[in-house]
mmCIF file of C-alpha atoms and ligand atoms in Angstrom:
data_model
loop_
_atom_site.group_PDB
_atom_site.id
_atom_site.type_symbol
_atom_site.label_atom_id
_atom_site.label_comp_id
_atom_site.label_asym_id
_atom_site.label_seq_id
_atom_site.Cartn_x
_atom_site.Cartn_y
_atom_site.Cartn_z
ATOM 1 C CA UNK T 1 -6.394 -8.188 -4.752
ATOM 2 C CA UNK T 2 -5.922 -12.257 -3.369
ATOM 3 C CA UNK T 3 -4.511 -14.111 -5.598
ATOM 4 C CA UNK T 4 -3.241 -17.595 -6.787
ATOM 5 C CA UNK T 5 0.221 -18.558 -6.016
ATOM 6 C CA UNK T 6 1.980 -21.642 -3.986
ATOM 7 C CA UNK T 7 1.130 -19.446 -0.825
ATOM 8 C CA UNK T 8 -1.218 -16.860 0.060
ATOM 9 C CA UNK T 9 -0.593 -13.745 -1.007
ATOM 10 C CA UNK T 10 -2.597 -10.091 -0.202
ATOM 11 C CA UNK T 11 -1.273 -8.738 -4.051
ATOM 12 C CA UNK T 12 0.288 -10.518 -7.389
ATOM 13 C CA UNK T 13 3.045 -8.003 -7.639
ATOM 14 C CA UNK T 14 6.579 -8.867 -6.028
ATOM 15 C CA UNK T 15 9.759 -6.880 -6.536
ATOM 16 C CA UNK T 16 12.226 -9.006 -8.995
ATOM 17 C CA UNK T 17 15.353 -10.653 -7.688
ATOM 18 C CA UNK T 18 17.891 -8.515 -7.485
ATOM 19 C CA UNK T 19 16.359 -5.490 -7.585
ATOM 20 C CA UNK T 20 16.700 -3.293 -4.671
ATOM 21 C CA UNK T 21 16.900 -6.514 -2.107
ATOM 22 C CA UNK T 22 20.601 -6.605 -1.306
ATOM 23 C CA UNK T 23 20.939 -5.020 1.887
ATOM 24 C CA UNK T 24 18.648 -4.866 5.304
ATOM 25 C CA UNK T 25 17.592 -1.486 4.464
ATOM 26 C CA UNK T 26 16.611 -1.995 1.056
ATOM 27 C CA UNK T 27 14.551 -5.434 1.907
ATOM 28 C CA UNK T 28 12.828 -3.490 5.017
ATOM 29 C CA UNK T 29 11.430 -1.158 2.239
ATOM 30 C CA UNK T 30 10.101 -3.352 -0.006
ATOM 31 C CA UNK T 31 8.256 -5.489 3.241
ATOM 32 C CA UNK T 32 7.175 -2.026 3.923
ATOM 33 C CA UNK T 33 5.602 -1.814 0.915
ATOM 34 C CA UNK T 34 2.155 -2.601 -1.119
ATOM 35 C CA UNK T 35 4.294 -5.698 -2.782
ATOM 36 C CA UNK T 36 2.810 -9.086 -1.985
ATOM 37 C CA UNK T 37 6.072 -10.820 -1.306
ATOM 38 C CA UNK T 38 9.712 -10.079 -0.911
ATOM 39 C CA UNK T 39 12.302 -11.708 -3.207
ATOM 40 C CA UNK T 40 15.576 -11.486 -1.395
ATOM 41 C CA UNK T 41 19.018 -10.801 -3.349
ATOM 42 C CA UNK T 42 20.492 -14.168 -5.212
ATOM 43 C CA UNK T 43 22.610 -15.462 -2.004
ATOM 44 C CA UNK T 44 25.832 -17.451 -2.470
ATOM 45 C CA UNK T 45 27.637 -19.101 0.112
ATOM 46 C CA UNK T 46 30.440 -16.428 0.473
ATOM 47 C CA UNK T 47 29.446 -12.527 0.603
ATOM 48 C CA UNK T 48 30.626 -10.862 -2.876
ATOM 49 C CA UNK T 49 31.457 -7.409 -3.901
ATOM 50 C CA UNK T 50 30.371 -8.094 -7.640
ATOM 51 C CA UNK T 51 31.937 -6.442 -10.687
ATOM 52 C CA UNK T 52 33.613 -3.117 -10.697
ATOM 53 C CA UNK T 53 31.581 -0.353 -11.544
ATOM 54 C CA UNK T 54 29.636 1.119 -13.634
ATOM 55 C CA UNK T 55 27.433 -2.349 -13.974
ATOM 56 C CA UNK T 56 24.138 -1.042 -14.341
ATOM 57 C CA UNK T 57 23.269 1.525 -16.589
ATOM 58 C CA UNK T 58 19.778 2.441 -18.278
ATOM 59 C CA UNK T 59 19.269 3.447 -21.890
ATOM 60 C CA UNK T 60 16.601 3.988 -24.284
ATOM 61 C CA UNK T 61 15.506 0.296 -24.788
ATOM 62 C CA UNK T 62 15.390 -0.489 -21.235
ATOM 63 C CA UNK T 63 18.565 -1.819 -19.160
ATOM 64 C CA UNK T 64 21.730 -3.492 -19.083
ATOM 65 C CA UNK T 65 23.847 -4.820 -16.096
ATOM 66 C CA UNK T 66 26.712 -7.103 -14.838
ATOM 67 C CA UNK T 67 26.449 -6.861 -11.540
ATOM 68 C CA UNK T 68 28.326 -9.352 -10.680
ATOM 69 C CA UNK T 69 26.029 -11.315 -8.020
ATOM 70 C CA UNK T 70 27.303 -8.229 -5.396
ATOM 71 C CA UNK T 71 25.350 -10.078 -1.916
ATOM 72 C CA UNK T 72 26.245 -10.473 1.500
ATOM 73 C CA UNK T 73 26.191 -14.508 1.792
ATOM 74 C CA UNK T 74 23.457 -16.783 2.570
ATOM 75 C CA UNK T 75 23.789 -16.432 6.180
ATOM 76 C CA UNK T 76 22.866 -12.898 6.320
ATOM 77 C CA UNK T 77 19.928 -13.905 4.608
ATOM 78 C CA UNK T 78 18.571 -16.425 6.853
ATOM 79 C CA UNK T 79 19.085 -13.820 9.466
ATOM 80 C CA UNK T 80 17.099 -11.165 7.695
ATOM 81 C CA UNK T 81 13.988 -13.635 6.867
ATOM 82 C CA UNK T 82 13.557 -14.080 10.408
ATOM 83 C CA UNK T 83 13.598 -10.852 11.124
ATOM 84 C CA UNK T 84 11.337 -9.533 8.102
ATOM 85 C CA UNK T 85 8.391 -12.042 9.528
ATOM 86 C CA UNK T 86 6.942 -8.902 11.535
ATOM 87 C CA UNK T 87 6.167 -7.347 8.233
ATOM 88 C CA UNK T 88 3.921 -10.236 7.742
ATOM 89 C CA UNK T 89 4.806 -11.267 4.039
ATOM 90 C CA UNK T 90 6.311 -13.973 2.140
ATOM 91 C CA UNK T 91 10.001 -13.846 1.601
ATOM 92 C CA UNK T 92 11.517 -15.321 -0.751
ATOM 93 C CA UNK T 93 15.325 -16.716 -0.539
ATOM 94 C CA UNK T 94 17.106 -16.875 -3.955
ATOM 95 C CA UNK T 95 20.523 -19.055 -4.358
ATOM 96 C CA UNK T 96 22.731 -19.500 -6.911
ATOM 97 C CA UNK T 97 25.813 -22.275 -6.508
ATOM 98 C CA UNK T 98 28.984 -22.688 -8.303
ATOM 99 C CA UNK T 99 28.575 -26.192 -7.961
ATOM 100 C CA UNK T 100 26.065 -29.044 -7.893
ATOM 101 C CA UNK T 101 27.286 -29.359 -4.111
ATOM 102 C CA UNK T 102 26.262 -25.301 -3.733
ATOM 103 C CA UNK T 103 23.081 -25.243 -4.811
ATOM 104 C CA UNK T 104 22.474 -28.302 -2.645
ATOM 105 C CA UNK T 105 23.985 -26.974 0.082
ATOM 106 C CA UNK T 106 22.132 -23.320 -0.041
ATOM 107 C CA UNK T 107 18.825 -24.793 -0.571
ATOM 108 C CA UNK T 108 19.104 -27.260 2.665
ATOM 109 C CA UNK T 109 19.946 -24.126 4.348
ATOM 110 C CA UNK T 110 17.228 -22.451 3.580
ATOM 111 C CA UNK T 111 14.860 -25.388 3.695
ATOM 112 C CA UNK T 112 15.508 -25.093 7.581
ATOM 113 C CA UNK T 113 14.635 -20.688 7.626
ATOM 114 C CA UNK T 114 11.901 -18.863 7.718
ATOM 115 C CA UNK T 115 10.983 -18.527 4.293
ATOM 116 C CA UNK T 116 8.354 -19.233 2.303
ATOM 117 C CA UNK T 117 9.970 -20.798 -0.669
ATOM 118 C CA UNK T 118 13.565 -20.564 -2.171
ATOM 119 C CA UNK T 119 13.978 -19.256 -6.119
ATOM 120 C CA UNK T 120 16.621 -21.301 -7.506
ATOM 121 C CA UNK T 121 18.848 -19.257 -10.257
ATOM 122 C CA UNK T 122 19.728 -20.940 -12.726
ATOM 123 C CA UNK T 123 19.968 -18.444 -14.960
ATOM 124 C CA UNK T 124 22.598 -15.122 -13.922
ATOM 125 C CA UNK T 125 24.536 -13.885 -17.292
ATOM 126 C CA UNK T 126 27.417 -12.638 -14.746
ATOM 127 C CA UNK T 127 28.622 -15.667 -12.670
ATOM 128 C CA UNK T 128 30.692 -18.709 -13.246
ATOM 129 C CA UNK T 129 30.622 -20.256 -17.183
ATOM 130 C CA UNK T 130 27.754 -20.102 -19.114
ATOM 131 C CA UNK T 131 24.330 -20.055 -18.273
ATOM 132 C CA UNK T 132 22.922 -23.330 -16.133
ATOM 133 C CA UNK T 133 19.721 -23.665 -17.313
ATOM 134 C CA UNK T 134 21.031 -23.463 -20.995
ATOM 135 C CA UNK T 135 22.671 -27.020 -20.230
ATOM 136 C CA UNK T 136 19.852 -28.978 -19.955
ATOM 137 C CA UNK T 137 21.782 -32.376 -18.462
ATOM 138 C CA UNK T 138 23.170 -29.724 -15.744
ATOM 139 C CA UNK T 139 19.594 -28.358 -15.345
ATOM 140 C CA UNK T 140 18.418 -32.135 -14.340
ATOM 141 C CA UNK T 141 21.369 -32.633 -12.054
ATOM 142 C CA UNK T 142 20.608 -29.214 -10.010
ATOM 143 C CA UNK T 143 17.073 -30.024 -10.020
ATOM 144 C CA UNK T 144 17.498 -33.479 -8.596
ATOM 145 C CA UNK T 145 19.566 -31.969 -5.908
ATOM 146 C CA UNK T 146 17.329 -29.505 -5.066
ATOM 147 C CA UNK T 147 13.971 -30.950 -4.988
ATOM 148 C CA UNK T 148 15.013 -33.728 -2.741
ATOM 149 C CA UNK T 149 15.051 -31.783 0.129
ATOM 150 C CA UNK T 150 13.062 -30.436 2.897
ATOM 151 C CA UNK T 151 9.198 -29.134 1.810
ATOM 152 C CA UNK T 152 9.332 -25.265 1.428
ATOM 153 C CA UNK T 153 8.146 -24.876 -2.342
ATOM 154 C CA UNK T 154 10.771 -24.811 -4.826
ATOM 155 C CA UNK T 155 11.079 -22.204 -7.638
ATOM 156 C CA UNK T 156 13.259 -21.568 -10.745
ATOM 157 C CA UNK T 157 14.159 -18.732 -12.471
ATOM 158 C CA UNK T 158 14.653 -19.131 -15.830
ATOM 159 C CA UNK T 159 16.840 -17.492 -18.495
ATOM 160 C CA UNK T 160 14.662 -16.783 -22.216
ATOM 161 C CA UNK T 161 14.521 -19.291 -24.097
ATOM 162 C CA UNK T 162 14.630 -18.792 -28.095
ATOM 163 C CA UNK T 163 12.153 -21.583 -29.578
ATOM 164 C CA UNK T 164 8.949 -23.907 -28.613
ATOM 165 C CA UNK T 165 10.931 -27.079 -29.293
ATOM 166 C CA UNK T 166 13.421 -25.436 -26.218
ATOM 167 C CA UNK T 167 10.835 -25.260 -24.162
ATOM 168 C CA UNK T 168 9.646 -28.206 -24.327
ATOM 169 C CA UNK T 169 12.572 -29.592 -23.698
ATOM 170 C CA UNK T 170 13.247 -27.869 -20.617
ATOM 171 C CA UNK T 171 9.478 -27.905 -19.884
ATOM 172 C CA UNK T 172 10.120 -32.323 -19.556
ATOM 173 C CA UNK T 173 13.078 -32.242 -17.373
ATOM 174 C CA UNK T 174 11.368 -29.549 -14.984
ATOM 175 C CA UNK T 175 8.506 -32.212 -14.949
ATOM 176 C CA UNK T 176 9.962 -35.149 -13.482
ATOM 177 C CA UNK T 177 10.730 -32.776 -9.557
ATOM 178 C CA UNK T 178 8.971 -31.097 -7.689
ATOM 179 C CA UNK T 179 8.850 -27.423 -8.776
ATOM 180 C CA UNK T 180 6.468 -25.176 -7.684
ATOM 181 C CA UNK T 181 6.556 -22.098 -9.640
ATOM 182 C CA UNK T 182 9.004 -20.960 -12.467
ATOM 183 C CA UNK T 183 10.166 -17.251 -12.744
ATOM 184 C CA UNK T 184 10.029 -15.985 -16.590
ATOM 185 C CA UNK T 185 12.353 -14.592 -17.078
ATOM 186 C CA UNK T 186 15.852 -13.464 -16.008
ATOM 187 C CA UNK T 187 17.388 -10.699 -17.984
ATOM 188 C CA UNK T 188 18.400 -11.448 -21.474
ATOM 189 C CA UNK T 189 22.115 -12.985 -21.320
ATOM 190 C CA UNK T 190 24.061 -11.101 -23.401
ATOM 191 C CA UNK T 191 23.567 -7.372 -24.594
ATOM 192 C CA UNK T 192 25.796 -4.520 -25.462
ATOM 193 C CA UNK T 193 24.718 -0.830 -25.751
ATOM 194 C CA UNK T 194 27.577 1.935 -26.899
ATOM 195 C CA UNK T 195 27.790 5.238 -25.538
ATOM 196 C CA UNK T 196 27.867 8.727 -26.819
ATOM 197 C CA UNK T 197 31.540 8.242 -26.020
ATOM 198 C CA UNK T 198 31.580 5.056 -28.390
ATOM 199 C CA UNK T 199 32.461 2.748 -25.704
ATOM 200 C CA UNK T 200 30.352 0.535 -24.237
ATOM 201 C CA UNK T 201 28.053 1.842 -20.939
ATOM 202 C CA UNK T 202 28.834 -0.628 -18.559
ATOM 203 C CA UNK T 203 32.834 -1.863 -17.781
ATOM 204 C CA UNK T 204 32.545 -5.672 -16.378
ATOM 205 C CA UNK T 205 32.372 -8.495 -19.086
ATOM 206 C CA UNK T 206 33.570 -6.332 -21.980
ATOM 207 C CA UNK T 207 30.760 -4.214 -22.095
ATOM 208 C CA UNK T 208 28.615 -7.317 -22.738
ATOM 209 C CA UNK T 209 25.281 -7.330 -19.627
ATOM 210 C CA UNK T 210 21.810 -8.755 -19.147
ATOM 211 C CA UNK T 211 19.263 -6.838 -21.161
ATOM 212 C CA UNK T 212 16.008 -5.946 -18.581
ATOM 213 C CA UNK T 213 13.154 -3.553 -19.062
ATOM 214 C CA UNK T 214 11.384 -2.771 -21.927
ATOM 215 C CA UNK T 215 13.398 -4.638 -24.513
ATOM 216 C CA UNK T 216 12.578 -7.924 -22.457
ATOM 217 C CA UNK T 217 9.086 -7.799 -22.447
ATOM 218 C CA UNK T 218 7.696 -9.405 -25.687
ATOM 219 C CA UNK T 219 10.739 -12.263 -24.888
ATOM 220 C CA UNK T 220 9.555 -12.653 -21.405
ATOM 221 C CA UNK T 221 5.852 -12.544 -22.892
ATOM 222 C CA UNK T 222 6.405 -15.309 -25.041
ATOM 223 C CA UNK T 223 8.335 -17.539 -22.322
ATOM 224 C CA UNK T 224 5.561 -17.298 -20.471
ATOM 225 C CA UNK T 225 3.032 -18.166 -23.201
ATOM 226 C CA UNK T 226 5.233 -20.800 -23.916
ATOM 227 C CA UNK T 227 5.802 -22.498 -20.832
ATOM 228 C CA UNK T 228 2.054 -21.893 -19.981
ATOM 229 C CA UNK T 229 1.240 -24.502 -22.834
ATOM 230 C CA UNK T 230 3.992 -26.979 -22.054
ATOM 231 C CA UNK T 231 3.259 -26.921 -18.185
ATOM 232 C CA UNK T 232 -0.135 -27.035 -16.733
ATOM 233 C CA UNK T 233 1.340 -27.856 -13.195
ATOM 234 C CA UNK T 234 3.434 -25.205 -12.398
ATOM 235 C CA UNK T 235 2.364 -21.605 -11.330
ATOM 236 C CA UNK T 236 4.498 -18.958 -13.274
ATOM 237 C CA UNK T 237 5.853 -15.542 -12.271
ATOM 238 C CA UNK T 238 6.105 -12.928 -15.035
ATOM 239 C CA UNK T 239 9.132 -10.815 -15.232
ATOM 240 C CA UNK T 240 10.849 -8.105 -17.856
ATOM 241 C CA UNK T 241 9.895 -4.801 -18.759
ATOM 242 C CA UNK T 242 6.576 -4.123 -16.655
ATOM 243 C CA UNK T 243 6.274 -0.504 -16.045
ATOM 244 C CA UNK T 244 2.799 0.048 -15.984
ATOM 245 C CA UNK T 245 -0.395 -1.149 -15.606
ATOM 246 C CA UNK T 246 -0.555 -2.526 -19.113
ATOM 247 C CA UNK T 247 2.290 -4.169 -18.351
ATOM 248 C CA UNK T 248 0.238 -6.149 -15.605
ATOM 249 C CA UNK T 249 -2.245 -7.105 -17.769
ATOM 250 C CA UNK T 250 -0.496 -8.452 -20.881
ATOM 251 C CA UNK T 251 1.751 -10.779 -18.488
ATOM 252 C CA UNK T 252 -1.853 -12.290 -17.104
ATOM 253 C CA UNK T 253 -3.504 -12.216 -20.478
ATOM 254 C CA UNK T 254 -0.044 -14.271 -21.442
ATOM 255 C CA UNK T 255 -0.383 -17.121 -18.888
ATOM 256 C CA UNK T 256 1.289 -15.774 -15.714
ATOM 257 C CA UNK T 257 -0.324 -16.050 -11.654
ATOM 258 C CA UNK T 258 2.044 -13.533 -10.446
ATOM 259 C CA UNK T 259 3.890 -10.819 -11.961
ATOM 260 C CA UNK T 260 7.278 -8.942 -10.366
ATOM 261 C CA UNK T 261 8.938 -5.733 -10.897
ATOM 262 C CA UNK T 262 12.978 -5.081 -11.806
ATOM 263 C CA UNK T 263 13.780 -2.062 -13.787
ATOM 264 C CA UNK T 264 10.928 -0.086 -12.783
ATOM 265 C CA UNK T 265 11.686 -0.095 -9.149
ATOM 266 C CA UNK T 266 15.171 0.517 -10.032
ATOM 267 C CA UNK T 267 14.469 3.742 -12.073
ATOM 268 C CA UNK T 268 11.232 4.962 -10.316
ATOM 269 C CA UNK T 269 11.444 3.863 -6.284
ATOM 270 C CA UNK T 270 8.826 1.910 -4.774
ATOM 271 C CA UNK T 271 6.085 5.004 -5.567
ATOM 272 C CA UNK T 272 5.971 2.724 -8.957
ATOM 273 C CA UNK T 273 3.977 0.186 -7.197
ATOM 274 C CA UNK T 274 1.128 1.767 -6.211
ATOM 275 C CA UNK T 275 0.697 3.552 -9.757
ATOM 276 C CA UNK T 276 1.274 0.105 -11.408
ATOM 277 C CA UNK T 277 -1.162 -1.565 -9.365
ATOM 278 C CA UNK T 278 -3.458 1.632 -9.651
ATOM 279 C CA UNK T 279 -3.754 1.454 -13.586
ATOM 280 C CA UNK T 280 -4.184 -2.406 -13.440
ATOM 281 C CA UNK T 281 -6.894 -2.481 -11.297
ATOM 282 C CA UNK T 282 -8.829 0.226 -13.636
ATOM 283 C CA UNK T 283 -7.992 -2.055 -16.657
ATOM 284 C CA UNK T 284 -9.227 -5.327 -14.581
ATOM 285 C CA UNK T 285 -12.683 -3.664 -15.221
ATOM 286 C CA UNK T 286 -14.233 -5.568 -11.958
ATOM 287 C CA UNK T 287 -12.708 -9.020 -13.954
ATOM 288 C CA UNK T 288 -10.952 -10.800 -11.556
ATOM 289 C CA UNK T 289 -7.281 -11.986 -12.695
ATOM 290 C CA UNK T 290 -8.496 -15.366 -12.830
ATOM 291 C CA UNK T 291 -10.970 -14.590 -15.359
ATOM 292 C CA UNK T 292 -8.489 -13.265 -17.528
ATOM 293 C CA UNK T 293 -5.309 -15.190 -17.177
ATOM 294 C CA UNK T 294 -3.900 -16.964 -20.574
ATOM 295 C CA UNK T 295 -6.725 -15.443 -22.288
ATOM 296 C CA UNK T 296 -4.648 -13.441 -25.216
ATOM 297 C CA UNK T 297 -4.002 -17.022 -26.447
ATOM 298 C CA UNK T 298 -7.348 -18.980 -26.581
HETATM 299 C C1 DHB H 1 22.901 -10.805 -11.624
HETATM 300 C C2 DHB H 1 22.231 -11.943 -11.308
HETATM 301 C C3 DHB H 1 21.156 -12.321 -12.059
HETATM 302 O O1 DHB H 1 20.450 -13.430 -11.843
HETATM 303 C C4 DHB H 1 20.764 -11.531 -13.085
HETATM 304 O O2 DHB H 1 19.735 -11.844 -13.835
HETATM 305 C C5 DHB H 1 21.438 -10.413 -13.373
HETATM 306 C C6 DHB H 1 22.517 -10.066 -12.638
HETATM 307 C C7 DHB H 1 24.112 -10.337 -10.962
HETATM 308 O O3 DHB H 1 24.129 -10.005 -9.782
HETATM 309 O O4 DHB H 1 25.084 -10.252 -11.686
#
């Protein structure tokens, strides 16, 4: 199942940043895998422990977390994507700075690895103040840092955003750098979901986490419609709430070249993937995803 993405690729479905990619172990499962490429853990300079625990907890709806951006530092992860090149698929490094001078400084790192492109977040609900990509002036600053160096494709991962005349917005600052490929979309920023004990399930951030899974989907859906109209250029990744093959399908039909997996792999292991891709493939009906990609909106 080739597909179209910024570099080759044997299947459209990766595993979704920060899911199940924090340690060696974990990451040497998913390259073991059927998944077309490995998204590694968000990577800050320092290691971090993240947020006390619980910080992840499922309920009906789908899921809600504030992890905390728990990693073991960028360094560790420029070690592992040298040694996850005998697996013989993409890696992907994700980064996410404190600072203008972070991000700038993670990305050159990575720039000189072994991956095959670096995911910058701009988006995590759980670190630092506020959300970067919901300040568009800071969005343009990161982005002009970012794209300036070194020639491993850039991507962004992207928080939900609420309207078209948003996206358009963001969709004419993303324009003016290089970006290869934008990730739609992180979890949504701020959720809460009480417990039979009437407190709230998770303990970090008041209770307040990142909304994945099924709730996300029609959001992440429309991001990716949305975008898809406002940015011809720019190949997108489809993320929140795919559990199934239909899943797969509706994030095509929407727009996207790729789609990855988060809650899913979370809840069900990595015997999700095949069963995904399984009940996509019989849906595909011999079409080939190019034949059907954007084609729920005309
Ligand atoms: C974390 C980071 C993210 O980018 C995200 O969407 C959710 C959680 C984190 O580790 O806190």
């Amino acid at each position: 199942m080739k597909t179209d993405f910024c570099f080759p690729l044997t299947s459209p479905i990766m595993n979704a940043c920060g899911v199940m990619d924090t340690t060696w172990e974990e990451l040497v499962a998913l390259a073991s895998s059927r998944l077309g490429a490995v998204v590694m853990k968000t990577a800050t300079i320092r290691p971090r422990e993240g947020n006390p625990t619980p910080r992840y907890a499922r309920f009906k709806y789908g899921s809600i977390q504030a992890m905390g951006l728990p990693n073991l530092g960028y360094k560790a992860y420029i070690k592992f994507s040298e040694e996850l090149k005998k697996f013989g698929k993409p890696v992907i490094a994700s980064v996410f700075g404190f600072n203008l001078d972070e991000y700038e400084f993670l990305v050159s790192e990575f720039q000189k690895s072994e991956v095959s492109a670096i995911e910058v977040n701009v988006s995590c609900p759980n670190a630092g103040e506020g959300i970067p990509a919901y300040n568009t002036k800071y969005l343009d600053e990161v982005l002009s840092r970012v794209t300036s160096i070194g020639d491993k494709p850039i991507g962004l991962k992207l928080p939900p955003y609420l309207t078209e005349k948003d996206v358009k917005e963001v969709s004419s600052i993303i324009k003016k750098y290089n970006v290869s490929y934008i990730t739609l979309v992180n979890s949504y920023p701020t959720g809460l979901v009480i417990g039979e004990d009437e407190k709230p399930l998770i303990v970090p951030r008041n209770g307040f986490g990142g909304i994945g899974g099924e709730s996300l989907k029609p959001i992440a859906l429309a991001n990716v419609a949305m975008f898809g109209k406002s940015m011809k250029d720019v190949y997108i990744a489809g993320v929140g709430g795919i559990s199934s093959g239909k899943d797969v399908l509706d994030f095509f039909l929407a727009g996207a070249d790729v789609v990855q997996l988060g809650t899913v792999l979370k809840e069900n292991g990595l015997s999700a993937i095949s069963e995904i891709e399984r009940e996509f493939m019989d849906l595909l009906r011999g079409r080939s995803i190019e034949e059907i990609k954007g084609k729920a909106l005309g």
